[in-house]
Every structure is written in C-alpha cells, then in structure tokens.
Short mmCIF file of C-alpha atoms in Angstrom, two decimals:
data_model
loop_
_atom_site.label_atom_id
_atom_site.label_comp_id
_atom_site.label_asym_id
_atom_site.label_seq_id
_atom_site.Cartn_x
_atom_site.Cartn_y
_atom_site.Cartn_z
CA MET B 1 -57.72 3.80 -32.52
CA ALA B 2 -57.17 0.78 -34.57
CA LYS B 3 -57.16 -2.34 -32.47
CA ARG B 4 -55.60 -5.56 -33.64
CA LYS B 5 -57.53 -8.74 -33.71
CA ASP B 6 -55.38 -11.07 -31.58
CA LYS B 7 -55.51 -10.39 -27.75
CA GLU B 8 -53.22 -11.27 -25.09
CA SER B 9 -53.55 -10.66 -21.24
CA PHE B 10 -51.04 -8.98 -19.42
CA GLU B 11 -49.68 -8.30 -16.00
CA PRO B 12 -47.27 -5.35 -14.99
CA ARG B 13 -44.00 -6.55 -13.23
CA ALA B 14 -41.95 -4.70 -11.31
CA THR B 15 -38.68 -5.83 -12.85
CA ALA B 16 -35.77 -3.56 -13.61
CA PHE B 17 -34.95 -3.43 -17.60
CA ALA B 18 -32.26 -5.71 -18.38
CA ALA B 19 -29.49 -5.07 -21.24
CA GLU B 20 -30.29 -2.76 -24.07
CA THR B 21 -30.89 -4.05 -27.45
CA GLU B 22 -28.97 -2.83 -30.69
CA LEU B 23 -31.77 -0.19 -31.18
CA GLY B 24 -29.89 2.04 -28.52
CA SER B 25 -28.59 2.00 -24.96
CA GLY B 26 -29.77 3.55 -21.66
CA ARG B 27 -33.17 4.71 -20.39
CA ARG B 28 -34.43 6.13 -23.69
CA SER B 29 -34.25 2.99 -25.69
CA ALA B 30 -35.62 0.83 -22.64
CA ARG B 31 -38.77 3.39 -22.50
CA LEU B 32 -39.24 3.13 -26.31
CA ARG B 33 -39.37 -0.56 -25.95
CA LEU B 34 -41.67 -0.27 -22.81
CA ARG B 35 -44.26 2.19 -24.72
CA ALA B 36 -44.53 -0.31 -27.49
CA ALA B 37 -45.19 -3.36 -25.52
CA TRP B 38 -47.74 -0.89 -23.62
CA MET B 39 -49.42 0.08 -26.40
CA TYR B 40 -49.50 -3.50 -28.30
CA TYR B 41 -50.67 -5.75 -25.21
CA VAL B 42 -52.73 -3.39 -23.04
CA GLU B 43 -54.27 -0.61 -25.81
CA GLU B 44 -54.31 -3.36 -28.39
CA MET B 45 -52.99 -1.26 -31.29
CA THR B 46 -51.74 -2.57 -34.48
CA GLN B 47 -47.99 -2.54 -35.25
CA ASN B 48 -48.74 -0.04 -37.87
CA VAL B 49 -50.20 2.22 -35.73
CA ILE B 50 -47.65 1.82 -32.98
CA ALA B 51 -44.81 2.84 -35.62
CA ASP B 52 -47.04 5.74 -36.53
CA ARG B 53 -47.49 7.02 -33.06
CA LEU B 54 -43.64 6.58 -32.02
CA GLY B 55 -42.37 7.71 -35.40
CA ILE B 56 -40.60 4.61 -36.32
CA GLY B 57 -40.66 1.69 -38.79
CA ARG B 58 -43.04 -1.10 -38.51
CA VAL B 59 -39.92 -3.59 -38.62
CA THR B 60 -38.43 -1.55 -35.60
CA VAL B 61 -42.16 -2.15 -33.94
CA VAL B 62 -41.66 -5.84 -34.28
CA ARG B 63 -37.92 -5.78 -33.07
CA LEU B 64 -38.95 -3.95 -29.85
CA LEU B 65 -41.70 -6.42 -29.09
CA ASN B 66 -39.37 -9.23 -29.75
CA ASP B 67 -36.65 -7.75 -27.64
CA ALA B 68 -39.29 -7.19 -24.97
CA ARG B 69 -40.45 -10.71 -24.51
CA SER B 70 -36.61 -11.80 -24.75
CA LEU B 71 -35.71 -9.46 -22.06
CA HIS B 72 -38.37 -11.07 -19.95
CA GLU B 73 -40.03 -7.66 -19.93
CA VAL B 74 -43.39 -9.18 -21.43
CA ARG B 75 -44.58 -12.36 -20.50
CA VAL B 76 -47.77 -11.78 -21.39
CA SER B 77 -47.03 -9.09 -19.03
CA VAL B 78 -45.28 -5.72 -19.33
CA SER B 79 -42.73 -4.57 -17.05
CA ARG B 80 -42.74 -0.89 -16.11
CA ASP B 81 -39.89 1.65 -16.29
CA LEU B 82 -38.72 1.51 -12.65
CA ALA B 83 -36.02 4.31 -13.06
CA GLU B 84 -38.82 7.33 -13.85
CA LEU B 85 -42.01 5.51 -12.83
CA LEU B 86 -41.21 4.61 -9.58
CA GLU B 87 -39.58 7.79 -8.70
CA LEU B 88 -42.84 9.45 -9.22
CA GLU B 89 -44.68 6.77 -7.20
CA PHE B 90 -42.28 7.34 -4.26
CA ALA B 91 -42.84 11.29 -4.78
CA LEU B 92 -46.66 10.88 -4.64
CA GLN B 93 -46.30 8.88 -1.78
CA GLN B 94 -44.09 11.13 0.41
CA ALA B 95 -46.35 14.26 -1.01
CA PHE B 96 -49.66 12.81 -0.15
CA GLY B 97 -48.95 10.20 2.67
CA LEU B 98 -49.96 7.58 0.72
CA LYS B 99 -49.27 4.05 1.53
CA GLU B 100 -48.99 3.14 -2.10
CA ALA B 101 -48.89 5.08 -5.46
CA ILE B 102 -49.00 3.26 -8.94
CA VAL B 103 -48.30 5.39 -11.81
CA ALA B 104 -49.30 3.80 -15.34
CA PRO B 105 -47.09 5.01 -18.32
CA LEU B 106 -49.02 6.62 -21.24
CA SER B 107 -48.29 5.84 -25.04
CA ALA B 108 -48.64 9.31 -26.07
CA ARG B 109 -49.25 12.77 -24.20
CA ASP B 110 -52.80 12.93 -25.87
CA ALA B 111 -53.86 9.19 -25.14
CA ASP B 112 -56.94 8.72 -22.92
CA PRO B 113 -55.27 8.05 -19.29
CA SER B 114 -58.54 5.99 -18.39
CA VAL B 115 -57.31 3.40 -20.29
CA PRO B 116 -53.90 2.23 -18.63
CA ILE B 117 -55.36 3.60 -15.31
CA GLY B 118 -58.37 1.26 -15.65
CA ALA B 119 -55.86 -1.54 -16.49
CA VAL B 120 -53.73 -1.15 -13.66
CA THR B 121 -56.84 -0.62 -11.26
CA GLY B 122 -58.47 -3.86 -12.56
CA GLU B 123 -55.08 -5.90 -11.61
CA TYR B 124 -54.56 -4.12 -8.43
CA VAL B 125 -58.28 -4.95 -6.89
CA SER B 126 -58.27 -8.46 -8.37
CA LYS B 127 -55.25 -9.17 -6.05
CA LEU B 128 -56.73 -7.34 -3.13
CA LEU B 129 -60.01 -9.30 -2.82
CA ARG B 130 -60.23 -11.87 -0.20
CA ASN B 131 -62.95 -13.91 1.73
CA ASP B 132 -65.53 -12.53 4.10
CA MET B 133 -64.52 -8.84 2.46
CA ARG B 134 -66.71 -5.88 1.68
CA ILE B 135 -65.93 -3.75 -0.94
CA GLY B 136 -67.32 -0.47 -2.22
CA LEU B 137 -67.18 0.50 -5.71
CA GLY B 138 -67.93 3.92 -7.38
CA TRP B 139 -68.25 4.60 -10.91
CA GLY B 140 -66.99 6.46 -14.12
CA ARG B 141 -64.91 5.70 -17.21
CA THR B 142 -61.54 4.77 -15.60
CA LEU B 143 -63.58 2.26 -13.48
CA ILE B 144 -65.58 0.95 -16.58
CA ASN B 145 -61.95 0.25 -18.45
CA ALA B 146 -61.03 -1.65 -15.29
CA LEU B 147 -63.29 -4.56 -15.88
CA PRO B 148 -61.55 -6.32 -18.86
CA PHE B 149 -58.39 -6.39 -16.45
CA VAL B 150 -60.28 -7.96 -13.43
CA SER B 151 -59.26 -11.53 -12.77
CA GLU B 152 -62.45 -13.61 -12.53
CA ARG B 153 -62.29 -16.13 -9.49
CA PRO B 154 -64.86 -16.85 -6.80
CA VAL B 155 -64.25 -15.43 -3.53
CA ALA B 156 -66.31 -16.55 -0.68
CA ASN B 157 -68.55 -14.36 1.08
CA LEU B 158 -67.48 -11.39 -0.84
CA SER B 159 -69.93 -8.22 -0.59
CA VAL B 160 -69.94 -5.67 -3.37
CA ILE B 161 -71.69 -2.53 -2.46
CA SER B 162 -72.48 0.29 -5.23
CA LEU B 163 -71.58 3.47 -3.26
CA LEU B 164 -74.12 5.54 -5.67
CA GLY B 165 -77.75 5.63 -6.86
CA GLY B 166 -78.55 5.07 -10.35
CA ILE B 167 -78.08 7.20 -13.74
CA THR B 168 -80.73 6.28 -16.12
CA LYS B 169 -79.59 7.94 -18.96
CA THR B 170 -76.58 6.01 -19.74
CA LYS B 171 -76.29 2.37 -19.01
CA GLN B 172 -72.62 1.94 -20.00
CA TYR B 173 -71.56 4.38 -17.03
CA ASN B 174 -74.15 3.27 -14.56
CA PRO B 175 -73.05 2.68 -11.24
CA SER B 176 -75.31 -0.20 -10.28
CA GLU B 177 -74.48 -1.87 -13.86
CA PHE B 178 -70.80 -1.60 -12.98
CA ALA B 179 -71.16 -2.90 -9.26
CA TRP B 180 -73.25 -5.61 -10.82
CA GLN B 181 -70.63 -6.79 -13.45
CA PHE B 182 -67.85 -6.50 -10.85
CA ALA B 183 -69.83 -8.83 -8.42
CA ARG B 184 -70.39 -11.40 -11.06
CA PHE B 185 -66.70 -11.82 -11.66
CA PHE B 186 -66.34 -13.00 -8.15
CA GLN B 187 -69.83 -14.97 -7.49
CA ALA B 188 -70.15 -12.11 -4.97
CA ASP B 189 -73.49 -10.75 -3.33
CA CYS B 190 -74.31 -7.18 -4.82
CA TYR B 191 -76.03 -4.42 -3.04
CA LEU B 192 -77.43 -1.60 -4.98
CA ILE B 193 -78.72 1.91 -3.92
CA ALA B 194 -82.30 1.52 -5.58
CA ALA B 195 -82.87 5.00 -6.25
CA PRO B 196 -81.59 7.82 -8.62
CA ALA B 197 -78.15 9.43 -7.83
CA LEU B 198 -79.71 12.64 -7.46
CA VAL B 199 -83.30 13.25 -6.33
CA ASP B 200 -85.05 16.70 -6.11
CA SER B 201 -85.19 17.58 -2.78
CA ILE B 202 -83.51 16.76 0.80
CA GLU B 203 -87.08 15.87 1.76
CA THR B 204 -87.36 13.16 -1.08
CA LYS B 205 -83.68 11.74 0.04
CA ARG B 206 -84.90 11.31 3.86
CA ALA B 207 -87.97 9.89 2.70
CA LEU B 208 -86.10 7.21 0.50
CA ILE B 209 -83.55 6.68 3.16
CA GLU B 210 -86.47 5.70 5.84
CA ARG B 211 -89.16 4.07 3.72
CA CYS B 212 -87.48 2.07 0.98
CA GLY B 213 -84.78 0.28 2.78
CA LEU B 214 -81.79 2.37 1.77
CA LYS B 215 -80.90 2.85 5.49
CA ASP B 216 -79.61 -0.73 5.62
CA ILE B 217 -77.24 -0.07 2.53
CA LEU B 218 -75.76 2.77 4.32
CA HIS B 219 -75.44 0.93 7.46
CA LEU B 220 -73.61 -1.54 5.64
CA ALA B 221 -71.37 0.88 3.95
CA ARG B 222 -69.87 1.73 7.46
CA SER B 223 -68.34 -1.47 7.68
CA LEU B 224 -66.27 -1.50 4.31
CA ASP B 225 -62.88 -3.23 4.10
CA ALA B 226 -62.12 -1.24 1.05
CA VAL B 227 -63.43 1.27 -1.33
CA VAL B 228 -62.68 1.98 -4.93
CA VAL B 229 -63.55 5.50 -6.62
CA GLY B 230 -62.61 7.77 -9.34
CA ALA B 231 -62.70 11.46 -9.01
CA GLY B 232 -64.71 13.78 -11.63
CA GLY B 233 -63.48 17.02 -12.85
CA MET B 234 -65.54 20.10 -13.51
CA SER B 235 -64.94 20.04 -17.40
CA SER B 236 -68.08 19.71 -19.71
CA ASP B 237 -66.52 16.55 -21.10
CA ASP B 238 -66.66 14.67 -17.71
CA THR B 239 -69.16 12.06 -17.46
CA ILE B 240 -71.53 13.16 -15.45
CA PHE B 241 -71.85 16.49 -17.56
CA ARG B 242 -71.43 14.97 -20.95
CA PHE B 243 -74.21 12.79 -20.63
CA GLY B 244 -76.34 15.67 -19.43
CA PHE B 245 -77.10 13.84 -16.02
CA VAL B 246 -76.28 17.21 -14.51
CA GLY B 247 -76.71 20.25 -16.61
CA GLU B 248 -74.70 22.97 -17.84
CA ARG B 249 -76.32 25.45 -15.39
CA GLU B 250 -75.71 23.30 -12.25
CA ARG B 251 -72.14 22.73 -13.41
CA ARG B 252 -71.57 26.51 -13.88
CA SER B 253 -73.49 27.22 -10.42
CA LEU B 254 -71.08 24.54 -8.55
CA THR B 255 -67.97 26.19 -10.31
CA ALA B 256 -69.05 29.38 -9.13
CA LYS B 257 -69.32 27.80 -5.69
CA GLY B 258 -65.62 26.88 -5.88
CA ALA B 259 -66.12 23.02 -6.66
CA VAL B 260 -63.08 21.59 -8.44
CA GLY B 261 -64.45 18.09 -8.79
CA ASP B 262 -66.65 15.65 -7.13
CA LEU B 263 -66.61 12.17 -5.45
CA LEU B 264 -69.63 10.04 -5.90
CA CYS B 265 -71.29 13.57 -7.07
CA HIS B 266 -70.39 15.17 -3.99
CA TYR B 267 -68.96 18.25 -4.86
CA TYR B 268 -65.90 19.85 -3.16
CA ASP B 269 -63.39 22.62 -3.26
CA ARG B 270 -59.43 22.36 -3.39
CA GLN B 271 -59.02 21.81 0.23
CA GLY B 272 -61.66 18.60 -0.21
CA ARG B 273 -64.56 20.58 1.65
CA LEU B 274 -67.90 20.13 0.36
CA VAL B 275 -69.38 23.36 -1.40
CA ASP B 276 -72.44 24.76 -0.21
CA HIS B 277 -74.71 23.75 -3.27
CA PRO B 278 -78.22 21.85 -3.21
CA ILE B 279 -76.90 18.97 -5.27
CA ASN B 280 -74.63 18.01 -2.29
CA GLU B 281 -78.19 17.76 -0.24
CA ALA B 282 -79.78 15.82 -2.96
CA VAL B 283 -77.15 13.14 -3.87
CA MET B 284 -78.09 9.59 -2.99
CA ALA B 285 -74.65 7.99 -2.08
CA VAL B 286 -72.54 6.95 0.82
CA PRO B 287 -71.21 10.03 2.45
CA ILE B 288 -67.38 10.70 1.96
CA GLU B 289 -67.00 10.96 5.80
CA THR B 290 -67.87 7.11 5.61
CA LEU B 291 -65.57 6.25 2.97
CA THR B 292 -62.71 7.48 4.67
CA LYS B 293 -63.36 4.87 7.48
CA ALA B 294 -62.57 2.10 5.17
CA LYS B 295 -59.26 0.37 5.91
CA SER B 296 -58.24 0.36 2.25
CA ARG B 297 -59.28 3.49 0.14
CA ILE B 298 -58.22 3.45 -3.46
CA LEU B 299 -58.48 6.48 -5.43
CA ALA B 300 -58.11 5.80 -9.46
CA SER B 301 -57.94 9.02 -11.67
CA GLY B 302 -56.28 10.93 -14.17
CA GLY B 303 -56.25 13.28 -17.02
CA PRO B 304 -54.90 16.89 -17.93
CA HIS B 305 -57.96 18.81 -16.81
CA LYS B 306 -58.09 16.68 -13.36
CA THR B 307 -55.36 18.12 -11.60
CA GLU B 308 -57.43 20.37 -9.05
CA ALA B 309 -60.20 17.64 -8.80
CA ILE B 310 -57.78 15.01 -7.96
CA LEU B 311 -55.82 17.33 -5.20
CA GLY B 312 -59.30 17.93 -3.81
CA ALA B 313 -60.13 14.37 -3.79
CA ILE B 314 -57.05 13.33 -1.95
CA ALA B 315 -57.76 15.79 0.46
CA ALA B 316 -61.43 14.71 1.21
CA LEU B 317 -60.85 10.82 1.08
CA ARG B 318 -57.30 10.63 2.05
CA PRO B 319 -56.68 7.42 0.07
CA THR B 320 -54.27 4.88 1.21
CA VAL B 321 -53.57 3.91 -2.69
CA PHE B 322 -53.69 6.20 -5.47
CA ILE B 323 -53.46 5.13 -9.18
CA THR B 324 -52.88 7.30 -11.96
CA ASP B 325 -50.87 8.11 -15.25
CA GLU B 326 -47.54 9.63 -15.59
CA GLY B 327 -48.65 12.74 -16.84
CA THR B 328 -51.00 13.54 -14.04
CA ALA B 329 -48.44 12.20 -11.54
CA LYS B 330 -46.20 14.92 -12.91
CA ALA B 331 -48.75 17.74 -12.63
CA LEU B 332 -49.78 16.90 -9.18
CA LEU B 333 -46.49 17.16 -7.90
CA ALA B 334 -45.83 20.33 -9.74
CA GLY B 335 -49.05 21.81 -8.24
CA VAL B 336 -47.98 20.89 -4.81
CA LYS B 337 -44.54 22.48 -5.12
CA GLY B 338 -46.05 25.64 -6.66
#
C-alpha cells in the first residue's frame, strides 16, 4: 500500500455529518467523504491510491478532503458516520451485553481491519489510563497497530502487566516487547512473565511458577483495573500459526477438539469453554478466569475469518468494551441472529 510522506495525527469524533457538498447529497456522499478522510489521515494512503480504491478522480479526492475539513469532520480528526456505525455499535451492545462497542470504518472490503481497529484501540486506551492504575496487555497484530495511535504522557504509579509469556520467534509480535513499548509511553512500571508462552509440560509450568518468581506476577494480575486483549483465530494465517510458534499439526488437533480461537493462547470453543488439549495446560499466561475479574475488559479484534473466534472470546471474557470493524460487526450480528 502506497503511503504519503506527510503524516498527521487523528482523533475520531462522534459528531453528526453536516450539510452535503456539491459532490452529492445524503448518506452516500457523506460516507464517501468519510472513507476518503480515513484512508488519507489514518491509513496514510496517497491521493492517487485513494482515487483508485474509491473509483473516483484525484481532483474529486482533493475536494472530498477539503470538504471534510470545512465541515469540521476532520480537525486532524476524522468524524465517524453516526447513521450506520452507531447503529452497529448499539446493536452489538444489545446483543452481547456490552457497556460500549466501537466500530471502525473500513476503506475497502479487503482492507486489513487490524489497522483501523488498532487506531481506535490506541486512542481509547490512552484516554482510559489514570494514576495508580494496573492494566494488563495481550498481544497480536491489532494491538501492535495500536501503538502509533497511543498518546504519550506520564501517568503516575501506572503498572503495565504483560499477560502472556514471551515468543522468541518474532520480536515484532512478542508480548513482552509490546508491553514494554506501551509502558514507555507513560513512564510506567512494566511487569513481564519471564518464561516462554508455551512450555513442554504442566510440570514445567508449575516449576516455573513456584521457583522463578512468576507467582508474584500472577498474583498481581488478580487486581487488574483493566485488560486489553485480542482474539486469535484458527486460520493458518493468524499470527501464532503463521510464524510457526504453534505448528500445523497442533492447529489441526485443536480444531478437531472444537477450538474456534484463543485468548492469550488459551483455546476455547464457540461457547467460550476451554477445549481439552495439552496446549491449554502448558500455556504461561494469566488465566481467562482472572481476566474476567478486571473492571474494564477490552476486546479488540476483527476480520472476515474471525467471527467464530470473536463469538467464543465474548462468551469467555465477557468484555465490557468491544472494538471491531464494520464488516466484522455485521458478520457477528448475523451470526447471532442465525
């Protein structure tokens, strides 16, 4: 994807769309304007790429961006299409008993949803943090994509706890690396599970917890104020399988046991129940049951192949806040109705 050289920050705003421009009237033209603004300011596409994606001329893209600014939909901020997105958010809240749902728009059906979901997650978590808070962090592509949208500031006595052990095969998506980078933004203390995410046996797991100081981290996790996690799917393209941390053989055996996804390498079925598989006994992570005790439980996830994984994650975690994209929101609601 071509990216433009200049970069501006953004802040989604919940403001209604103002009068339509000469490009058209009604929801369709407003949505086109919003998509152009989102693609330009958040996904950092060039105006030529935006024109190709939307099937319009470059001059029209320029006019859309100018109109978005003049209508105060962009203030280094991108306003969301309340007419449709808020309807999806309300439907998600009702369907899953959420305190809040946030639905990010997609620039195209085949766009990577982890980018806009990450952007919204970074902004949301930045505003959530307060002094003397303890926050637990998961891992994955979506949360990594949240980092550029985190607002850096000092937060007094903030504790950041990585909820999963380390993954040595890929530094970019390493849970420990992510938690450390996040903590630096807020000058916070960072607590890591100094062990591999998966060990060879339950005996090894018990020994590490008892003898290597991990019991203190797990105890600290019982008093978390908030947790932020993503749901992993069972596709071979999902991060943990793509990098070979969990092999194809294990993936197939997990699927055979009824696994539809994972939270922190805890594999569960559609109802959110852990499946009977050795991996669930050998994972070095904070248990899902512990996560459910946090007051704020934020699930950030999306993608066309993750519908079942997210439904299971919602059942297991019982999130208070769910952040996703518009395509996934529609698929989830259709799945519930079906």
